[in-house]
mmCIF file with all atom_site columns, C-alpha atoms in Angstrom:
data_model
loop_
_atom_site.group_PDB
_atom_site.id
_atom_site.type_symbol
_atom_site.label_atom_id
_atom_site.label_alt_id
_atom_site.label_comp_id
_atom_site.label_asym_id
_atom_site.label_entity_id
_atom_site.label_seq_id
_atom_site.pdbx_PDB_ins_code
_atom_site.Cartn_x
_atom_site.Cartn_y
_atom_site.Cartn_z
_atom_site.occupancy
_atom_site.B_iso_or_equiv
_atom_site.pdbx_formal_charge
_atom_site.auth_seq_id
_atom_site.auth_comp_id
_atom_site.auth_asym_id
_atom_site.auth_atom_id
_atom_site.pdbx_PDB_model_num
ATOM 1   C CA . ILE Z 1 1   ? 7.879   15.822 9.067   1.00 51.00 ? 1   ILE Z CA 1
ATOM 2   C CA . ASN Z 1 2   ? 6.121   18.977 7.660   1.00 58.00 ? 2   ASN Z CA 1
ATOM 3   C CA . GLN Z 1 3   ? 4.808   16.997 4.683   1.00 53.00 ? 3   GLN Z CA 1
ATOM 4   C CA . MET Z 1 4   ? 3.535   14.281 6.993   1.00 51.00 ? 4   MET Z CA 1
ATOM 5   C CA . VAL Z 1 5   ? 1.692   16.877 9.129   1.00 55.00 ? 5   VAL Z CA 1
ATOM 6   C CA . VAL Z 1 6   ? 0.179   18.448 5.983   1.00 53.00 ? 6   VAL Z CA 1
ATOM 7   C CA . LEU Z 1 7   ? -0.906  14.990 4.730   1.00 53.00 ? 7   LEU Z CA 1
ATOM 8   C CA . ALA Z 1 8   ? -2.526  14.176 8.108   1.00 53.00 ? 8   ALA Z CA 1
ATOM 9   C CA . ARG Z 1 9   ? -4.385  17.527 8.099   1.00 57.00 ? 9   ARG Z CA 1
ATOM 10  C CA . LEU Z 1 10  ? -5.632  16.905 4.550   1.00 55.00 ? 10  LEU Z CA 1
ATOM 11  C CA . GLU Z 1 11  ? -7.049  13.584 5.552   1.00 56.00 ? 11  GLU Z CA 1
ATOM 12  C CA . GLU Z 1 12  ? -8.693  14.997 8.620   1.00 59.00 ? 12  GLU Z CA 1
ATOM 13  C CA . GLN Z 1 13  ? -10.479 17.818 6.737   1.00 61.00 ? 13  GLN Z CA 1
ATOM 14  C CA . PRO Z 1 14  ? -14.142 16.909 6.428   1.00 58.00 ? 14  PRO Z CA 1
ATOM 15  C CA . ASP Z 1 15  ? -15.474 19.035 3.617   1.00 70.00 ? 15  ASP Z CA 1
ATOM 16  C CA . VAL Z 1 16  ? -13.473 21.885 2.222   1.00 77.00 ? 16  VAL Z CA 1
ATOM 17  C CA . THR Z 1 17  ? -15.168 24.969 0.819   1.00 88.00 ? 17  THR Z CA 1
ATOM 18  C CA . LEU Z 1 18  ? -13.828 25.471 -2.643  1.00 93.00 ? 18  LEU Z CA 1
ATOM 19  C CA . VAL Z 1 19  ? -13.666 29.056 -3.975  1.00 96.00 ? 19  VAL Z CA 1
ATOM 20  C CA . ASP Z 1 20  ? -12.802 30.652 -7.238  1.00 96.00 ? 20  ASP Z CA 1
ATOM 21  C CA . VAL Z 1 21  ? -8.943  30.822 -7.551  1.00 97.00 ? 21  VAL Z CA 1
ATOM 22  C CA . ASN Z 1 22  ? -6.814  32.290 -10.297 1.00 98.00 ? 22  ASN Z CA 1
ATOM 23  C CA . PHE Z 1 23  ? -4.785  29.133 -11.111 1.00 98.00 ? 23  PHE Z CA 1
ATOM 24  C CA . SER Z 1 24  ? -2.643  31.064 -13.611 1.00 98.00 ? 24  SER Z CA 1
ATOM 25  C CA . GLU Z 1 25  ? -1.399  33.395 -10.858 1.00 98.00 ? 25  GLU Z CA 1
ATOM 26  C CA . VAL Z 1 26  ? -0.696  30.585 -8.429  1.00 98.00 ? 26  VAL Z CA 1
ATOM 27  C CA . VAL Z 1 27  ? 1.318   28.699 -11.037 1.00 98.00 ? 27  VAL Z CA 1
ATOM 28  C CA . LYS Z 1 28  ? 3.144   31.851 -12.112 1.00 98.00 ? 28  LYS Z CA 1
ATOM 29  C CA . LYS Z 1 29  ? 4.120   32.587 -8.447  1.00 98.00 ? 29  LYS Z CA 1
ATOM 30  C CA . VAL Z 1 30  ? 5.206   29.027 -7.614  1.00 98.00 ? 30  VAL Z CA 1
ATOM 31  C CA . ALA Z 1 31  ? 7.092   28.581 -10.931 1.00 98.00 ? 31  ALA Z CA 1
ATOM 32  C CA . GLY Z 1 32  ? 8.850   31.889 -10.364 1.00 97.00 ? 32  GLY Z CA 1
ATOM 33  C CA . ASN Z 1 33  ? 9.986   30.785 -6.838  1.00 97.00 ? 33  ASN Z CA 1
ATOM 34  C CA . PHE Z 1 34  ? 11.777  27.765 -8.347  1.00 97.00 ? 34  PHE Z CA 1
ATOM 35  C CA . LYS Z 1 35  ? 13.395  29.550 -11.283 1.00 96.00 ? 35  LYS Z CA 1
ATOM 36  C CA . SER Z 1 36  ? 16.720  30.524 -9.673  1.00 94.00 ? 36  SER Z CA 1
ATOM 37  C CA . VAL Z 1 37  ? 17.114  27.103 -8.053  1.00 94.00 ? 37  VAL Z CA 1
ATOM 38  C CA . ILE Z 1 38  ? 16.563  25.276 -11.340 1.00 96.00 ? 38  ILE Z CA 1
ATOM 39  C CA . GLU Z 1 39  ? 18.791  27.551 -13.401 1.00 93.00 ? 39  GLU Z CA 1
ATOM 40  C CA . LYS Z 1 40  ? 21.568  27.377 -10.711 1.00 94.00 ? 40  LYS Z CA 1
ATOM 41  C CA . ALA Z 1 41  ? 21.404  23.576 -11.043 1.00 93.00 ? 41  ALA Z CA 1
ATOM 42  C CA . GLY Z 1 42  ? 22.160  24.047 -14.880 1.00 94.00 ? 42  GLY Z CA 1
ATOM 43  C CA . LYS Z 1 43  ? 18.780  22.914 -16.038 1.00 97.00 ? 43  LYS Z CA 1
ATOM 44  C CA . LYS Z 1 44  ? 16.582  24.607 -18.639 1.00 97.00 ? 44  LYS Z CA 1
ATOM 45  C CA . TYR Z 1 45  ? 13.212  25.862 -17.442 1.00 97.00 ? 45  TYR Z CA 1
ATOM 46  C CA . GLU Z 1 46  ? 10.275  26.589 -19.645 1.00 98.00 ? 46  GLU Z CA 1
ATOM 47  C CA . ILE Z 1 47  ? 6.999   27.993 -18.360 1.00 98.00 ? 47  ILE Z CA 1
ATOM 48  C CA . LYS Z 1 48  ? 3.888   28.348 -20.639 1.00 98.00 ? 48  LYS Z CA 1
ATOM 49  C CA . LEU Z 1 49  ? 0.863   29.773 -18.924 1.00 97.00 ? 49  LEU Z CA 1
ATOM 50  C CA . GLN Z 1 50  ? -2.561  30.593 -20.369 1.00 97.00 ? 50  GLN Z CA 1
ATOM 51  C CA . GLU Z 1 51  ? -3.596  33.726 -18.529 1.00 96.00 ? 51  GLU Z CA 1
ATOM 52  C CA . ASP Z 1 52  ? -6.686  34.082 -16.321 1.00 95.00 ? 52  ASP Z CA 1
ATOM 53  C CA . ILE Z 1 53  ? -7.500  30.415 -15.858 1.00 96.00 ? 53  ILE Z CA 1
ATOM 54  C CA . HIS Z 1 54  ? -9.779  29.968 -12.805 1.00 96.00 ? 54  HIS Z CA 1
ATOM 55  C CA . VAL Z 1 55  ? -10.590 26.818 -10.884 1.00 96.00 ? 55  VAL Z CA 1
ATOM 56  C CA . LYS Z 1 56  ? -12.626 25.916 -7.826  1.00 95.00 ? 56  LYS Z CA 1
ATOM 57  C CA . ALA Z 1 57  ? -10.044 25.172 -5.169  1.00 95.00 ? 57  ALA Z CA 1
ATOM 58  C CA . THR Z 1 58  ? -8.375  26.545 -2.047  1.00 94.00 ? 58  THR Z CA 1
ATOM 59  C CA . GLU Z 1 59  ? -5.388  28.762 -2.698  1.00 95.00 ? 59  GLU Z CA 1
ATOM 60  C CA . ASP Z 1 60  ? -3.120  27.229 -0.059  1.00 93.00 ? 60  ASP Z CA 1
ATOM 61  C CA . GLU Z 1 61  ? -3.636  23.632 -1.231  1.00 92.00 ? 61  GLU Z CA 1
ATOM 62  C CA . LEU Z 1 62  ? -3.315  24.698 -4.838  1.00 96.00 ? 62  LEU Z CA 1
ATOM 63  C CA . TYR Z 1 63  ? -0.022  26.376 -4.089  1.00 97.00 ? 63  TYR Z CA 1
ATOM 64  C CA . GLU Z 1 64  ? 1.180   23.237 -2.257  1.00 94.00 ? 64  GLU Z CA 1
ATOM 65  C CA . LEU Z 1 65  ? 0.145   21.063 -5.224  1.00 96.00 ? 65  LEU Z CA 1
ATOM 66  C CA . VAL Z 1 66  ? 2.163   23.025 -7.708  1.00 98.00 ? 66  VAL Z CA 1
ATOM 67  C CA . SER Z 1 67  ? 5.108   23.238 -5.365  1.00 96.00 ? 67  SER Z CA 1
ATOM 68  C CA . ILE Z 1 68  ? 5.141   19.478 -4.829  1.00 95.00 ? 68  ILE Z CA 1
ATOM 69  C CA . LEU Z 1 69  ? 5.094   18.827 -8.644  1.00 97.00 ? 69  LEU Z CA 1
ATOM 70  C CA . ILE Z 1 70  ? 7.776   21.334 -9.515  1.00 97.00 ? 70  ILE Z CA 1
ATOM 71  C CA . ASP Z 1 71  ? 9.995   20.239 -6.613  1.00 95.00 ? 71  ASP Z CA 1
ATOM 72  C CA . ASN Z 1 72  ? 9.658   16.645 -7.737  1.00 93.00 ? 72  ASN Z CA 1
ATOM 73  C CA . ALA Z 1 73  ? 10.607  17.667 -11.341 1.00 96.00 ? 73  ALA Z CA 1
ATOM 74  C CA . CYS Z 1 74  ? 13.731  19.453 -9.914  1.00 95.00 ? 74  CYS Z CA 1
ATOM 75  C CA . LYS Z 1 75  ? 14.827  16.450 -7.873  1.00 92.00 ? 75  LYS Z CA 1
ATOM 76  C CA . TYR Z 1 76  ? 14.440  13.851 -10.562 1.00 91.00 ? 76  TYR Z CA 1
ATOM 77  C CA . CYS Z 1 77  ? 15.419  15.718 -13.700 1.00 95.00 ? 77  CYS Z CA 1
ATOM 78  C CA . ASP Z 1 78  ? 18.426  14.491 -15.595 1.00 95.00 ? 78  ASP Z CA 1
ATOM 79  C CA . GLU Z 1 79  ? 21.650  16.425 -15.159 1.00 93.00 ? 79  GLU Z CA 1
ATOM 80  C CA . ASP Z 1 80  ? 21.613  19.303 -17.696 1.00 93.00 ? 80  ASP Z CA 1
ATOM 81  C CA . GLY Z 1 81  ? 18.021  18.418 -18.345 1.00 97.00 ? 81  GLY Z CA 1
ATOM 82  C CA . GLN Z 1 82  ? 14.800  20.362 -18.935 1.00 97.00 ? 82  GLN Z CA 1
ATOM 83  C CA . ILE Z 1 83  ? 11.803  21.144 -16.844 1.00 98.00 ? 83  ILE Z CA 1
ATOM 84  C CA . PHE Z 1 84  ? 8.508   22.222 -18.413 1.00 98.00 ? 84  PHE Z CA 1
ATOM 85  C CA . VAL Z 1 85  ? 5.472   23.771 -16.633 1.00 98.00 ? 85  VAL Z CA 1
ATOM 86  C CA . THR Z 1 86  ? 2.402   24.274 -18.792 1.00 98.00 ? 86  THR Z CA 1
ATOM 87  C CA . LEU Z 1 87  ? -1.089  25.465 -17.803 1.00 98.00 ? 87  LEU Z CA 1
ATOM 88  C CA . THR Z 1 88  ? -3.833  25.479 -20.322 1.00 97.00 ? 88  THR Z CA 1
ATOM 89  C CA . LYS Z 1 89  ? -7.683  25.181 -20.438 1.00 94.00 ? 89  LYS Z CA 1
ATOM 90  C CA . ALA Z 1 90  ? -8.646  21.535 -20.726 1.00 81.00 ? 90  ALA Z CA 1
ATOM 91  C CA . LYS Z 1 91  ? -10.077 20.590 -24.169 1.00 78.00 ? 91  LYS Z CA 1
ATOM 92  C CA . ARG Z 1 92  ? -13.488 19.909 -22.698 1.00 75.00 ? 92  ARG Z CA 1
ATOM 93  C CA . GLY Z 1 93  ? -15.456 22.083 -20.398 1.00 69.00 ? 93  GLY Z CA 1
ATOM 94  C CA . LYS Z 1 94  ? -14.209 24.600 -17.939 1.00 77.00 ? 94  LYS Z CA 1
ATOM 95  C CA . ARG Z 1 95  ? -11.513 22.470 -16.415 1.00 91.00 ? 95  ARG Z CA 1
ATOM 96  C CA . ALA Z 1 96  ? -7.770  23.407 -16.335 1.00 97.00 ? 96  ALA Z CA 1
ATOM 97  C CA . ARG Z 1 97  ? -4.799  21.179 -17.301 1.00 97.00 ? 97  ARG Z CA 1
ATOM 98  C CA . LEU Z 1 98  ? -1.491  21.569 -15.528 1.00 98.00 ? 98  LEU Z CA 1
ATOM 99  C CA . THR Z 1 99  ? 1.420   19.590 -16.874 1.00 98.00 ? 99  THR Z CA 1
ATOM 100 C CA . VAL Z 1 100 ? 4.794   19.551 -15.091 1.00 98.00 ? 100 VAL Z CA 1
ATOM 101 C CA . ALA Z 1 101 ? 7.410   17.514 -16.996 1.00 98.00 ? 101 ALA Z CA 1
ATOM 102 C CA . ASN Z 1 102 ? 11.092  16.868 -16.740 1.00 98.00 ? 102 ASN Z CA 1
ATOM 103 C CA . SER Z 1 103 ? 13.693  15.003 -18.778 1.00 97.00 ? 103 SER Z CA 1
ATOM 104 C CA . TYR Z 1 104 ? 14.221  11.500 -17.394 1.00 94.00 ? 104 TYR Z CA 1
ATOM 105 C CA . ALA Z 1 105 ? 16.360  9.221  -19.549 1.00 92.00 ? 105 ALA Z CA 1
ATOM 106 C CA . ASP Z 1 106 ? 15.882  6.190  -17.399 1.00 87.00 ? 106 ASP Z CA 1
ATOM 107 C CA . GLY Z 1 107 ? 12.111  6.471  -17.328 1.00 86.00 ? 107 GLY Z CA 1
ATOM 108 C CA . LYS Z 1 108 ? 11.058  4.212  -20.198 1.00 85.00 ? 108 LYS Z CA 1
ATOM 109 C CA . ASN Z 1 109 ? 10.366  0.997  -18.151 1.00 84.00 ? 109 ASN Z CA 1
ATOM 110 C CA . VAL Z 1 110 ? 9.251   2.483  -14.898 1.00 86.00 ? 110 VAL Z CA 1
ATOM 111 C CA . ASP Z 1 111 ? 5.890   1.542  -13.281 1.00 83.00 ? 111 ASP Z CA 1
ATOM 112 C CA . TYR Z 1 112 ? 4.255   4.965  -13.077 1.00 82.00 ? 112 TYR Z CA 1
ATOM 113 C CA . SER Z 1 113 ? 1.071   3.545  -11.467 1.00 78.00 ? 113 SER Z CA 1
ATOM 114 C CA . ARG Z 1 114 ? 2.931   3.244  -8.158  1.00 75.00 ? 114 ARG Z CA 1
ATOM 115 C CA . PHE Z 1 115 ? 4.227   6.803  -7.983  1.00 82.00 ? 115 PHE Z CA 1
ATOM 116 C CA . PHE Z 1 116 ? 1.133   7.988  -6.013  1.00 81.00 ? 116 PHE Z CA 1
ATOM 117 C CA . ASP Z 1 117 ? 1.479   5.181  -3.349  1.00 78.00 ? 117 ASP Z CA 1
ATOM 118 C CA . ARG Z 1 118 ? 2.457   6.665  -0.034  1.00 66.00 ? 118 ARG Z CA 1
ATOM 119 C CA . PHE Z 1 119 ? 6.133   6.077  0.849   1.00 62.00 ? 119 PHE Z CA 1
ATOM 120 C CA . TYR Z 1 120 ? 6.891   4.615  -2.574  1.00 55.00 ? 120 TYR Z CA 1
ATOM 121 C CA . ARG Z 1 121 ? 10.422  5.410  -3.881  1.00 53.00 ? 121 ARG Z CA 1
ATOM 122 C CA . GLU Z 1 122 ? 11.327  3.817  -7.252  1.00 57.00 ? 122 GLU Z CA 1
ATOM 123 C CA . ASP Z 1 123 ? 14.479  1.798  -6.873  1.00 49.00 ? 123 ASP Z CA 1
ATOM 124 C CA . GLU Z 1 124 ? 15.748  2.661  -3.369  1.00 46.00 ? 124 GLU Z CA 1
ATOM 125 C CA . SER Z 1 125 ? 19.368  1.901  -4.214  1.00 37.00 ? 125 SER Z CA 1
ATOM 126 C CA . HIS Z 1 126 ? 19.489  4.854  -6.618  1.00 39.00 ? 126 HIS Z CA 1
ATOM 127 C CA . ASN Z 1 127 ? 17.545  7.360  -4.525  1.00 44.00 ? 127 ASN Z CA 1
ATOM 128 C CA . GLN Z 1 128 ? 19.964  7.774  -1.635  1.00 43.00 ? 128 GLN Z CA 1
ATOM 129 C CA . LYS Z 1 129 ? 21.039  11.215 -2.905  1.00 49.00 ? 129 LYS Z CA 1
ATOM 130 C CA . GLN Z 1 130 ? 17.451  12.460 -3.153  1.00 50.00 ? 130 GLN Z CA 1
ATOM 131 C CA . PRO Z 1 131 ? 15.916  13.807 0.042   1.00 46.00 ? 131 PRO Z CA 1
ATOM 132 C CA . GLY Z 1 132 ? 12.379  12.844 0.902   1.00 46.00 ? 132 GLY Z CA 1
ATOM 133 C CA . TYR Z 1 133 ? 10.220  9.886  2.033   1.00 44.00 ? 133 TYR Z CA 1
ATOM 134 C CA . GLY Z 1 134 ? 7.914   9.313  -0.932  1.00 65.00 ? 134 GLY Z CA 1
ATOM 135 C CA . ILE Z 1 135 ? 4.857   11.189 0.290   1.00 76.00 ? 135 ILE Z CA 1
ATOM 136 C CA . GLY Z 1 136 ? 4.819   14.253 -1.934  1.00 84.00 ? 136 GLY Z CA 1
ATOM 137 C CA . LEU Z 1 137 ? 3.044   12.677 -4.806  1.00 91.00 ? 137 LEU Z CA 1
ATOM 138 C CA . SER Z 1 138 ? 0.652   10.961 -2.488  1.00 88.00 ? 138 SER Z CA 1
ATOM 139 C CA . MET Z 1 139 ? -0.123  14.442 -1.112  1.00 87.00 ? 139 MET Z CA 1
ATOM 140 C CA . ALA Z 1 140 ? -0.609  15.810 -4.569  1.00 91.00 ? 140 ALA Z CA 1
ATOM 141 C CA . GLN Z 1 141 ? -3.047  13.070 -5.394  1.00 92.00 ? 141 GLN Z CA 1
ATOM 142 C CA . GLY Z 1 142 ? -4.938  13.679 -2.134  1.00 87.00 ? 142 GLY Z CA 1
ATOM 143 C CA . ILE Z 1 143 ? -5.227  17.385 -2.865  1.00 88.00 ? 143 ILE Z CA 1
ATOM 144 C CA . VAL Z 1 144 ? -6.261  16.918 -6.522  1.00 89.00 ? 144 VAL Z CA 1
ATOM 145 C CA . VAL Z 1 145 ? -8.661  13.988 -6.144  1.00 86.00 ? 145 VAL Z CA 1
ATOM 146 C CA . ASP Z 1 146 ? -10.016 14.284 -2.638  1.00 82.00 ? 146 ASP Z CA 1
ATOM 147 C CA . GLN Z 1 147 ? -10.003 18.066 -2.220  1.00 86.00 ? 147 GLN Z CA 1
ATOM 148 C CA . PHE Z 1 148 ? -10.581 19.448 -5.746  1.00 91.00 ? 148 PHE Z CA 1
ATOM 149 C CA . ARG Z 1 149 ? -12.390 16.487 -7.316  1.00 90.00 ? 149 ARG Z CA 1
ATOM 150 C CA . GLY Z 1 150 ? -9.961  16.355 -10.169 1.00 94.00 ? 150 GLY Z CA 1
ATOM 151 C CA . SER Z 1 151 ? -7.495  13.828 -11.580 1.00 95.00 ? 151 SER Z CA 1
ATOM 152 C CA . ILE Z 1 152 ? -3.766  13.343 -11.656 1.00 96.00 ? 152 ILE Z CA 1
ATOM 153 C CA . ARG Z 1 153 ? -1.691  10.847 -13.662 1.00 95.00 ? 153 ARG Z CA 1
ATOM 154 C CA . ALA Z 1 154 ? 1.961   10.223 -14.500 1.00 95.00 ? 154 ALA Z CA 1
ATOM 155 C CA . ASP Z 1 155 ? 3.290   9.003  -17.848 1.00 94.00 ? 155 ASP Z CA 1
ATOM 156 C CA . TYR Z 1 156 ? 6.391   8.980  -20.021 1.00 94.00 ? 156 TYR Z CA 1
ATOM 157 C CA . LYS Z 1 157 ? 6.615   10.508 -23.451 1.00 92.00 ? 157 LYS Z CA 1
ATOM 158 C CA . ASP Z 1 158 ? 9.526   11.639 -25.593 1.00 92.00 ? 158 ASP Z CA 1
ATOM 159 C CA . GLY Z 1 159 ? 12.152  11.137 -22.807 1.00 94.00 ? 159 GLY Z CA 1
ATOM 160 C CA . ASN Z 1 160 ? 10.143  13.164 -20.282 1.00 96.00 ? 160 ASN Z CA 1
ATOM 161 C CA . ILE Z 1 161 ? 8.178   12.087 -17.238 1.00 95.00 ? 161 ILE Z CA 1
ATOM 162 C CA . ARG Z 1 162 ? 5.029   14.035 -17.067 1.00 97.00 ? 162 ARG Z CA 1
ATOM 163 C CA . PHE Z 1 163 ? 2.516   14.771 -14.299 1.00 97.00 ? 163 PHE Z CA 1
ATOM 164 C CA . ILE Z 1 164 ? -0.812  15.837 -15.655 1.00 96.00 ? 164 ILE Z CA 1
ATOM 165 C CA . VAL Z 1 165 ? -3.445  17.435 -13.412 1.00 97.00 ? 165 VAL Z CA 1
ATOM 166 C CA . ARG Z 1 166 ? -6.944  18.198 -14.417 1.00 96.00 ? 166 ARG Z CA 1
ATOM 167 C CA . ILE Z 1 167 ? -9.058  20.412 -12.120 1.00 94.00 ? 167 ILE Z CA 1
#
């Protein structure tokens, strides 16, 4: 219910004033909050952050975005798998690139284009043990694209599902 309320509020906001936010500090804080949960689940956790990366955003929504992506990686990571969080400057311009990836052995033939559809859950019969209603990634897309004028995509490479955000 909380995610649905946040999603509704995001859609109702006319124009958000973007300010300079230290993206590195936000990612460090959120990633740190998930560390004990991930390690307790027996998964490896690797965080690589370039320091002092700033973006035009709102701190609350940026925090929510990173939380959604890391939480999603936790939920869908293979048992005894790995989760990677990487923040770097994008190759072109002043933009930042956040990548959140997790090992996902069954991900080779998945339709990643649908992951950002609201209420989409890939193969319902196998998702009964995972809590949620399929709106987190839709929220992430709304934050990145509608609020921050960036981009987000999902792909599969080397046995890992990756979510790549450019702001």
